[in-house]
Tab-separated table of C-alpha atoms and ligand atoms in Angstrom:
chain	number	residue	atom	x	y	z
A	25	MET	CA	0.113	0.265	0.108
A	26	PRO	CA	1.234	3.145	-0.643
A	27	ASP	CA	2.399	5.943	2.129
A	28	LYS	CA	-0.665	7.718	3.231
A	29	SER	CA	0.852	10.786	2.780
A	30	VAL	CA	1.079	10.177	-0.823
A	31	ILE	CA	-2.669	9.139	-0.820
A	32	LEU	CA	-3.904	12.083	0.656
A	33	ALA	CA	-1.684	14.257	-1.461
A	34	ALA	CA	-2.939	12.627	-4.146
A	35	ILE	CA	-6.535	13.419	-2.444
A	36	ALA	CA	-6.246	17.186	-2.480
A	37	ARG	CA	-4.420	17.418	-5.877
A	38	GLU	CA	-7.543	15.348	-7.812
A	39	MET	CA	-10.671	16.665	-6.179
A	40	GLN	CA	-13.123	18.845	-7.653
A	41	THR	CA	-13.608	20.837	-4.665
A	42	GLY	CA	-11.052	23.779	-3.684
A	43	VAL	CA	-9.342	23.374	-0.075
A	44	LEU	CA	-7.890	26.135	1.442
A	45	VAL	CA	-5.662	25.649	4.992
A	46	LEU	CA	-5.453	28.718	6.729
A	47	ASP	CA	-3.393	29.898	10.005
A	48	LYS	CA	-4.363	31.208	13.245
A	49	GLU	CA	-3.824	35.206	11.477
A	50	GLY	CA	-6.193	33.922	8.617
A	51	ARG	CA	-3.138	33.824	6.152
A	52	ALA	CA	-2.966	30.592	3.455
A	53	LEU	CA	-1.115	27.924	4.653
A	54	TYR	CA	-1.953	25.567	2.088
A	55	ALA	CA	-4.242	25.356	-1.032
A	56	ASN	CA	-5.360	22.698	-3.243
A	57	PRO	CA	-5.070	22.967	-7.016
A	58	PHE	CA	-8.798	23.219	-7.699
A	59	LEU	CA	-8.858	26.291	-5.158
A	60	VAL	CA	-5.411	27.777	-6.430
A	61	GLN	CA	-7.387	27.506	-10.525
A	62	SER	CA	-11.080	28.795	-8.799
A	63	PHE	CA	-9.721	31.398	-7.196
A	64	PRO	CA	-6.447	32.802	-8.912
A	65	ILE	CA	-4.637	35.857	-7.240
A	66	THR	CA	-1.366	37.391	-8.634
A	67	GLY	CA	1.680	36.524	-6.323
A	68	GLY	CA	0.124	33.414	-5.464
A	69	VAL	CA	-2.078	31.805	-2.767
A	70	GLU	CA	-0.257	30.548	-0.229
A	71	GLY	CA	0.677	33.048	1.957
A	72	ALA	CA	-1.791	35.514	1.277
A	73	PRO	CA	-4.344	36.700	3.648
A	74	VAL	CA	-7.857	34.803	3.055
A	75	SER	CA	-9.498	38.236	1.997
A	76	ALA	CA	-7.134	38.971	-0.838
A	77	ILE	CA	-8.273	35.586	-1.925
A	78	ILE	CA	-11.649	35.497	-1.083
A	79	LYS	CA	-14.085	38.893	-1.413
A	80	ASN	CA	-17.651	37.188	0.451
A	81	GLU	CA	-17.860	39.342	3.353
A	82	THR	CA	-20.165	36.946	5.100
A	83	LEU	CA	-17.387	34.397	4.559
A	84	LEU	CA	-14.886	36.846	5.997
A	85	LYS	CA	-16.902	37.736	9.125
A	86	THR	CA	-17.078	33.637	9.847
A	87	ILE	CA	-13.699	33.484	9.601
A	88	ASP	CA	-12.633	36.489	11.785
A	89	GLY	CA	-15.321	34.749	14.482
A	90	PHE	CA	-13.266	32.045	14.711
A	91	ILE	CA	-10.238	33.430	14.824
A	92	GLY	CA	-11.334	35.373	17.560
A	93	ALA	CA	-12.712	32.641	19.379
A	94	ARG	CA	-9.847	30.128	18.626
A	95	GLY	CA	-12.461	27.910	17.280
A	96	GLY	CA	-16.482	27.361	17.066
A	97	SER	CA	-18.910	24.951	15.211
A	98	SER	CA	-18.199	24.402	11.455
A	99	LYS	CA	-20.129	26.415	9.319
A	100	GLU	CA	-22.246	26.319	5.811
A	101	ILE	CA	-22.657	29.455	3.497
A	102	GLU	CA	-23.040	29.766	-0.098
A	103	ILE	CA	-21.047	32.277	-1.643
A	104	SER	CA	-21.035	33.752	-5.194
A	105	GLU	CA	-17.499	35.014	-6.261
A	106	SER	CA	-17.104	36.799	-10.139
A	107	GLY	CA	-20.153	35.355	-11.172
A	108	ARG	CA	-19.427	31.527	-9.738
A	109	PHE	CA	-21.455	30.134	-7.101
A	110	PHE	CA	-19.715	28.314	-4.207
A	111	ASN	CA	-20.974	26.117	-1.525
A	112	ALA	CA	-18.022	27.392	1.457
A	113	ARG	CA	-17.891	24.703	4.272
A	114	ILE	CA	-15.530	26.317	7.013
A	115	VAL	CA	-14.294	24.209	9.639
A	116	PRO	CA	-12.200	25.397	12.384
A	117	LEU	CA	-9.324	23.201	13.764
A	118	ALA	CA	-8.427	23.329	17.119
A	119	ASP	CA	-5.083	21.141	18.169
A	120	LYS	CA	-2.975	21.922	21.498
A	121	ALA	CA	-1.415	25.223	21.138
A	122	GLU	CA	-2.574	25.327	17.125
A	123	PHE	CA	-5.034	27.049	15.266
A	124	SER	CA	-5.972	26.743	11.887
A	125	ILE	CA	-9.221	27.031	9.805
A	126	LEU	CA	-10.011	24.221	7.232
A	127	LEU	CA	-12.173	25.938	3.856
A	128	PHE	CA	-13.829	23.767	1.557
A	129	LEU	CA	-15.641	25.405	-1.712
A	130	GLN	CA	-17.459	23.540	-4.010
A	131	ASP	CA	-18.428	25.085	-7.163
A	132	ILE	CA	-22.394	24.743	-7.868
A	133	THR	CA	-22.527	27.198	-10.539
A	134	GLU	CA	-24.117	24.574	-12.899
A	135	GLU	CA	-26.415	23.092	-9.754
A	136	LYS	CA	-27.750	27.122	-9.624
A	137	ARG	CA	-28.058	27.545	-13.593
A	138	VAL	CA	-29.977	24.672	-13.753
A	139	GLU	CA	-32.351	25.599	-10.712
A	140	THR	CA	-33.089	29.087	-12.560
A	141	ILE	CA	-33.593	27.271	-15.341
A	142	LYS	CA	-36.868	25.213	-13.578
A	143	LYS	CA	-37.872	27.882	-11.785
A	144	ASP	CA	-38.020	30.370	-15.013
A	145	PHE	CA	-39.671	27.002	-16.344
A	146	VAL	CA	-42.668	26.695	-13.929
A	147	ALA	CA	-43.132	30.252	-13.456
A	148	ASN	CA	-43.386	30.175	-17.744
A	149	VAL	CA	-45.660	27.691	-17.648
A	150	SER	CA	-47.812	28.899	-14.895
A	151	HIS	CA	-48.058	32.266	-16.620
A	152	GLU	CA	-49.384	31.005	-20.125
A	153	LEU	CA	-51.812	28.275	-18.116
A	154	ARG	CA	-53.284	31.126	-16.238
A	155	THR	CA	-54.274	33.519	-19.073
A	156	PRO	CA	-56.183	31.393	-20.981
A	157	LEU	CA	-57.713	29.939	-18.085
A	158	ALA	CA	-58.303	33.525	-16.621
A	159	SER	CA	-60.273	34.222	-19.574
A	160	ILE	CA	-62.069	30.774	-20.040
A	161	LYS	CA	-63.305	31.449	-16.053
A	162	GLY	CA	-64.547	35.231	-16.945
A	163	TYR	CA	-66.021	34.453	-19.754
A	164	SER	CA	-68.022	31.068	-18.239
A	165	GLU	CA	-69.337	32.939	-15.264
A	166	THR	CA	-70.404	35.756	-17.628
A	167	LEU	CA	-72.667	32.855	-19.257
A	168	LEU	CA	-73.411	31.013	-15.787
A	169	ASP	CA	-74.696	34.335	-14.626
A	170	GLY	CA	-77.313	35.229	-17.124
A	171	GLY	CA	-78.740	38.043	-18.611
A	172	MET	CA	-76.902	36.955	-21.324
A	173	GLU	CA	-80.009	36.617	-23.534
A	174	ASP	CA	-78.346	37.093	-26.932
A	175	MET	CA	-77.679	34.096	-28.709
A	176	ASP	CA	-75.287	35.535	-30.562
A	177	THR	CA	-73.430	36.754	-27.972
A	178	GLN	CA	-73.758	33.627	-25.946
A	179	LYS	CA	-71.916	31.684	-28.958
A	180	GLU	CA	-69.261	34.346	-29.284
A	181	PHE	CA	-68.388	33.814	-26.030
A	182	LEU	CA	-68.529	29.921	-26.322
A	183	ARG	CA	-66.150	30.530	-29.287
A	184	VAL	CA	-63.720	32.171	-26.953
A	185	ILE	CA	-63.978	29.677	-24.337
A	186	ASP	CA	-63.076	26.981	-27.024
A	187	ARG	CA	-60.503	28.985	-28.185
A	188	HIS	CA	-58.625	29.534	-24.916
A	189	ALA	CA	-58.987	25.711	-24.124
A	190	THR	CA	-57.740	24.735	-27.677
A	191	ARG	CA	-54.802	26.994	-26.598
A	192	MET	CA	-54.399	25.212	-23.097
A	193	SER	CA	-54.464	21.827	-24.656
A	194	ARG	CA	-51.893	22.617	-27.435
A	195	LEU	CA	-49.774	23.810	-24.875
A	196	ILE	CA	-49.677	20.927	-22.807
A	197	ASP	CA	-49.245	18.772	-25.489
A	198	ASP	CA	-45.477	20.638	-26.872
A	199	LEU	CA	-44.973	20.413	-23.335
A	200	LEU	CA	-45.334	17.023	-23.159
A	201	ILE	CA	-43.352	16.204	-26.760
A	202	LEU	CA	-40.243	18.723	-25.244
A	203	SER	CA	-40.384	16.482	-22.167
A	204	ARG	CA	-40.288	13.769	-23.870
A	205	LEU	CA	-37.820	14.718	-26.492
A	206	GLU	CA	-35.791	15.701	-23.225
A	207	SER	CA	-35.776	12.283	-21.473
A	208	HIS	CA	-35.223	10.357	-24.740
A	209	GLN	CA	-38.616	8.808	-23.969
A	210	MET	CA	-39.344	9.861	-27.748
A	211	PRO	CA	-36.771	7.771	-29.441
A	212	ILE	CA	-35.339	8.912	-33.376
A	213	VAL	CA	-36.204	5.711	-35.477
A	214	PHE	CA	-34.233	6.411	-38.556
A	215	ALA	CA	-35.343	5.419	-41.881
A	216	PRO	CA	-35.293	6.645	-45.037
A	217	VAL	CA	-37.347	9.676	-45.432
A	218	ASP	CA	-38.640	11.281	-48.634
A	219	LEU	CA	-38.355	14.815	-48.646
A	220	LYS	CA	-40.269	15.682	-51.579
A	221	GLU	CA	-43.435	13.357	-50.365
A	222	LEU	CA	-42.913	15.043	-46.593
A	223	ILE	CA	-42.693	18.553	-47.931
A	224	ASN	CA	-45.687	18.687	-50.169
A	225	ALA	CA	-47.697	16.913	-47.602
A	226	THR	CA	-46.778	18.957	-44.647
A	227	SER	CA	-47.445	22.156	-47.353
A	228	SER	CA	-50.878	20.536	-48.408
A	229	GLY	CA	-51.582	21.028	-44.424
A	230	PHE	CA	-51.466	24.573	-44.575
A	231	LYS	CA	-53.368	25.063	-47.625
A	232	MET	CA	-56.782	26.526	-45.789
A	233	GLN	CA	-54.420	28.544	-43.312
A	234	SER	CA	-52.170	30.560	-45.829
A	235	GLN	CA	-55.293	30.917	-48.267
A	236	ASP	CA	-57.035	32.756	-45.700
A	237	LYS	CA	-54.412	34.928	-44.692
A	238	GLY	CA	-53.408	35.916	-48.658
A	239	ILE	CA	-50.037	34.511	-48.209
A	240	LYS	CA	-48.647	32.084	-51.294
A	241	ILE	CA	-46.590	28.826	-50.250
A	242	ASN	CA	-44.444	27.720	-53.302
A	243	VAL	CA	-42.716	24.622	-52.943
A	244	ALA	CA	-39.320	23.881	-54.905
A	245	ILE	CA	-37.785	20.722	-54.036
A	246	ARG	CA	-34.837	19.350	-56.724
A	247	ASP	CA	-35.449	16.588	-58.710
A	248	ASP	CA	-31.646	15.154	-57.304
A	249	THR	CA	-32.770	15.585	-53.915
A	250	PRO	CA	-31.881	12.075	-52.391
A	251	LYS	CA	-33.724	10.492	-49.044
A	252	VAL	CA	-32.385	11.845	-45.681
A	253	SER	CA	-31.946	9.967	-43.088
A	254	GLY	CA	-34.419	10.740	-40.440
A	255	ASP	CA	-37.661	9.869	-38.014
A	256	ARG	CA	-40.732	10.848	-40.579
A	257	ASP	CA	-43.166	11.966	-38.220
A	258	ARG	CA	-40.719	13.970	-36.460
A	259	LEU	CA	-39.115	15.777	-39.478
A	260	GLU	CA	-43.140	16.186	-40.082
A	261	GLN	CA	-43.020	18.267	-36.843
A	262	VAL	CA	-40.327	20.290	-37.615
A	263	MET	CA	-41.695	21.419	-41.069
A	264	VAL	CA	-44.879	22.106	-39.347
A	265	ASN	CA	-43.538	24.294	-36.863
A	266	LEU	CA	-41.801	26.250	-39.499
A	267	LEU	CA	-44.414	26.397	-41.807
A	268	ASP	CA	-46.722	27.441	-38.843
A	269	ASN	CA	-44.238	30.594	-37.891
A	270	ALA	CA	-43.841	31.400	-41.674
A	271	ILE	CA	-47.560	31.781	-42.226
A	272	LYS	CA	-48.139	33.370	-38.458
A	273	TYR	CA	-45.150	35.951	-38.854
A	274	THR	CA	-46.074	36.695	-42.409
A	275	PRO	CA	-48.561	39.757	-42.968
A	276	SER	CA	-51.154	39.165	-45.805
A	277	GLY	CA	-49.962	39.414	-49.307
A	278	GLY	CA	-46.407	38.217	-48.386
A	279	SER	CA	-45.197	34.351	-49.725
A	280	VAL	CA	-43.529	31.634	-48.135
A	281	GLU	CA	-41.365	29.327	-49.919
A	282	VAL	CA	-40.100	25.880	-49.019
A	283	SER	CA	-37.026	24.594	-50.816
A	284	ALA	CA	-34.825	21.066	-50.683
A	285	ALA	CA	-31.654	20.594	-52.546
A	286	PRO	CA	-28.642	18.254	-52.122
A	287	ALA	CA	-25.594	20.385	-49.861
A	288	GLY	CA	-22.975	17.838	-50.630
A	289	ASP	CA	-21.258	16.387	-48.842
A	290	GLY	CA	-23.605	13.673	-48.037
A	291	HIS	CA	-25.860	16.294	-46.697
A	292	VAL	CA	-29.804	17.615	-48.106
A	293	ARG	CA	-30.425	21.393	-47.099
A	294	ILE	CA	-34.295	22.489	-46.263
A	295	ASP	CA	-34.867	26.279	-46.605
A	296	VAL	CA	-38.049	28.132	-45.227
A	297	THR	CA	-37.833	31.389	-46.385
A	298	ASP	CA	-40.550	33.895	-45.737
A	299	THR	CA	-41.443	37.601	-46.406
A	300	GLY	CA	-42.501	38.571	-43.236
A	301	PHE	CA	-41.735	40.555	-40.359
A	302	GLY	CA	-38.486	38.918	-39.843
A	303	ILE	CA	-35.886	38.982	-36.294
A	304	PRO	CA	-33.997	41.513	-35.386
A	305	VAL	CA	-30.652	40.226	-34.830
A	306	GLU	CA	-29.868	40.570	-30.756
A	307	ASP	CA	-32.735	38.003	-30.525
A	308	ILE	CA	-31.442	35.802	-33.125
A	309	PRO	CA	-29.574	33.833	-30.435
A	310	ARG	CA	-32.336	33.078	-28.364
A	311	ILE	CA	-35.530	31.966	-30.446
A	312	PHE	CA	-34.955	28.428	-30.354
A	313	GLU	CA	-35.330	28.644	-26.277
A	314	ARG	CA	-38.458	27.656	-24.504
A	315	PHE	CA	-40.597	30.406	-24.275
A	316	TYR	CA	-38.869	33.024	-26.370
A	317	ARG	CA	-40.455	35.350	-27.766
A	318	VAL	CA	-39.357	38.419	-29.688
A	319	ASP	CA	-42.737	39.682	-29.586
A	320	LYS	CA	-44.792	38.534	-26.664
A	321	ALA	CA	-47.659	39.951	-27.172
A	322	ARG	CA	-48.140	39.535	-30.938
A	323	SER	CA	-46.754	35.935	-30.494
A	324	ARG	CA	-49.547	35.632	-28.132
A	325	GLU	CA	-52.501	37.172	-29.999
A	326	LEU	CA	-51.628	35.179	-32.757
A	327	GLY	CA	-51.687	31.927	-30.290
A	328	GLY	CA	-47.642	31.225	-29.767
A	329	THR	CA	-46.430	30.488	-26.826
A	330	GLY	CA	-42.794	30.400	-27.873
A	331	LEU	CA	-42.198	26.091	-27.713
A	332	GLY	CA	-42.292	25.201	-31.461
A	333	LEU	CA	-38.681	26.102	-32.364
A	334	ALA	CA	-37.355	24.274	-29.212
A	335	ILE	CA	-39.241	21.653	-30.377
A	336	VAL	CA	-37.796	21.897	-34.040
A	337	LYS	CA	-33.831	22.273	-32.310
A	338	HIS	CA	-34.310	19.345	-30.055
A	339	ILE	CA	-35.401	16.769	-32.983
A	340	ILE	CA	-32.644	18.082	-35.411
A	341	SER	CA	-29.998	18.098	-32.621
A	342	GLY	CA	-31.637	14.206	-32.146
A	343	HIS	CA	-30.841	13.727	-35.995
A	344	ASN	CA	-27.560	15.466	-35.522
A	345	GLY	CA	-28.452	17.756	-37.705
A	346	ARG	CA	-28.221	21.673	-38.014
A	347	VAL	CA	-30.890	24.053	-37.631
A	348	TRP	CA	-30.158	28.083	-38.029
A	349	VAL	CA	-31.866	31.303	-39.016
A	350	GLU	CA	-31.291	34.459	-41.232
A	351	SER	CA	-33.451	37.047	-41.426
A	352	VAL	CA	-33.700	40.992	-42.330
A	353	PRO	CA	-36.363	42.631	-40.078
A	354	GLY	CA	-38.976	44.275	-42.726
A	355	LYS	CA	-37.846	42.234	-45.368
A	356	GLY	CA	-38.509	38.379	-43.671
A	357	SER	CA	-36.535	35.251	-42.474
A	358	SER	CA	-34.848	32.376	-43.759
A	359	PHE	CA	-35.018	29.122	-41.786
A	360	SER	CA	-32.368	25.952	-42.690
A	361	VAL	CA	-32.093	22.956	-41.610
A	362	MET	CA	-29.101	20.349	-42.887
A	363	LEU	CA	-29.758	16.279	-42.540
A	364	LYS	CA	-27.901	13.366	-43.631
A	365	VAL	CA	-28.626	11.419	-46.862
A	366	TRP	CA	-29.752	8.146	-45.882
A	367	GLY	CA	-27.171	4.971	-46.217
B	16	ATP	N1	-40.330	33.236	-39.881
B	16	ATP	C1	-40.684	33.339	-38.832
B	16	ATP	N2	-40.408	35.069	-38.545
B	16	ATP	C2	-40.355	35.942	-37.664
B	16	ATP	N3	-40.445	35.473	-36.737
B	16	ATP	C3	-40.326	34.065	-36.479
B	16	ATP	C4	-40.341	33.390	-36.951
B	16	ATP	N4	-40.097	32.359	-36.675
B	16	ATP	C5	-40.256	32.301	-35.011
B	16	ATP	N5	-40.266	33.449	-35.041
B	16	ATP	C6	-39.702	34.468	-33.670
B	16	ATP	O1	-39.460	33.410	-32.733
B	16	ATP	C7	-40.213	33.428	-32.018
B	16	ATP	C8	-40.364	31.889	-31.175
B	16	ATP	O2	-40.973	30.653	-32.177
B	16	ATP	P1	-41.694	29.990	-31.936
B	16	ATP	O3	-42.001	29.129	-33.005
B	16	ATP	O4	-40.969	28.878	-30.588
B	16	ATP	O5	-42.907	30.002	-30.909
B	16	ATP	P2	-44.095	30.947	-30.936
B	16	ATP	O6	-44.541	30.584	-32.667
B	16	ATP	O7	-44.349	32.080	-30.564
B	16	ATP	O8	-45.223	30.155	-30.148
B	16	ATP	P3	-45.498	28.178	-30.769
B	16	ATP	O9	-44.675	27.718	-31.868
B	16	ATP	O10	-45.082	27.536	-29.359
B	16	ATP	O11	-46.948	28.559	-31.168
B	16	ATP	C9	-41.630	33.546	-32.245
B	16	ATP	O12	-42.312	34.360	-31.194
B	16	ATP	C10	-41.242	35.079	-32.890
B	16	ATP	O13	-41.240	35.967	-32.210
B	17	MG	MG1	-44.326	29.003	-33.737
């Protein structure tokens, strides 16, 4: 068996937690590599006073308290230093005449980030459900109160209720799809997919919607486009979301073009190009995030919840493909998807 000190040194060197040992004046006696890396200071950590290494006031006060009392019971606090979060455990160590303090600093930045995402997610979902629910409740209460003799108004109210209920159930459907995709409960089953057939079928599905809005859909699939490797149902969801957006965010009289062509290097590229509102350059990096909408009011009015592109992104990355957008505000947007050729 190797020497105990060799083992201990290896533990201190390899552990992914910062270790700092302070003397009775609060100067650093020892710091392991993880700590040096997380709290770099000029002139080196060893010998430096703790206040030069970590700035957190609560932590420094606690250490001062331990030094003053030459002891105490260990404490755990959460600190944030230059954009990162740490869980700090401060352990006073009284050994005969000697007194020192052990500090363990565990980087919890990633846990914090996940926690924030979760909190935001719950807040977003609740908000998105509350809005239609409030309308449903308001309109149904008015109907139940009576005094609403006029049949046409009654019908109109019921239509509003129905619209909001549909919206809620769409939101739940989208959330379930996203959650299944994220937890890999919806595996992608690869098979040859004929894009000509898929794109023609999905575009036909939007005939009514586009005609109602006075938008022309053009489909242009190059004849030499090979079959791609993918899951037809999932890719249909991609096309539905991209087409839905293109039509939704294009004013009447505009047009949408869907094209597909070989892109070389064993790939096929699909483009969905519209002559719509476009997307400001600062919003582009965020539109694939869940619930992100450029213009919340407009999108909500059009029935959107901001989940469509998050679903698209998930499906395409599950295909090891790529999806991106180019847009000129006021002129239009072009969403592109790159997929692998089958075989
Ligand atoms: N073709 C487009 N033209 C202009 N803006 C777009 C286009 N596609 C997406 N966007 C912007 O990106 C946002 C996110 O799109 P996404 O499809 O994820 O959500 P949504 O359409 O608002 O709602 P959902 O798809 O869940 O019904 C939209 O709210 C819109 O602001
Ligand atoms: Mg959408």
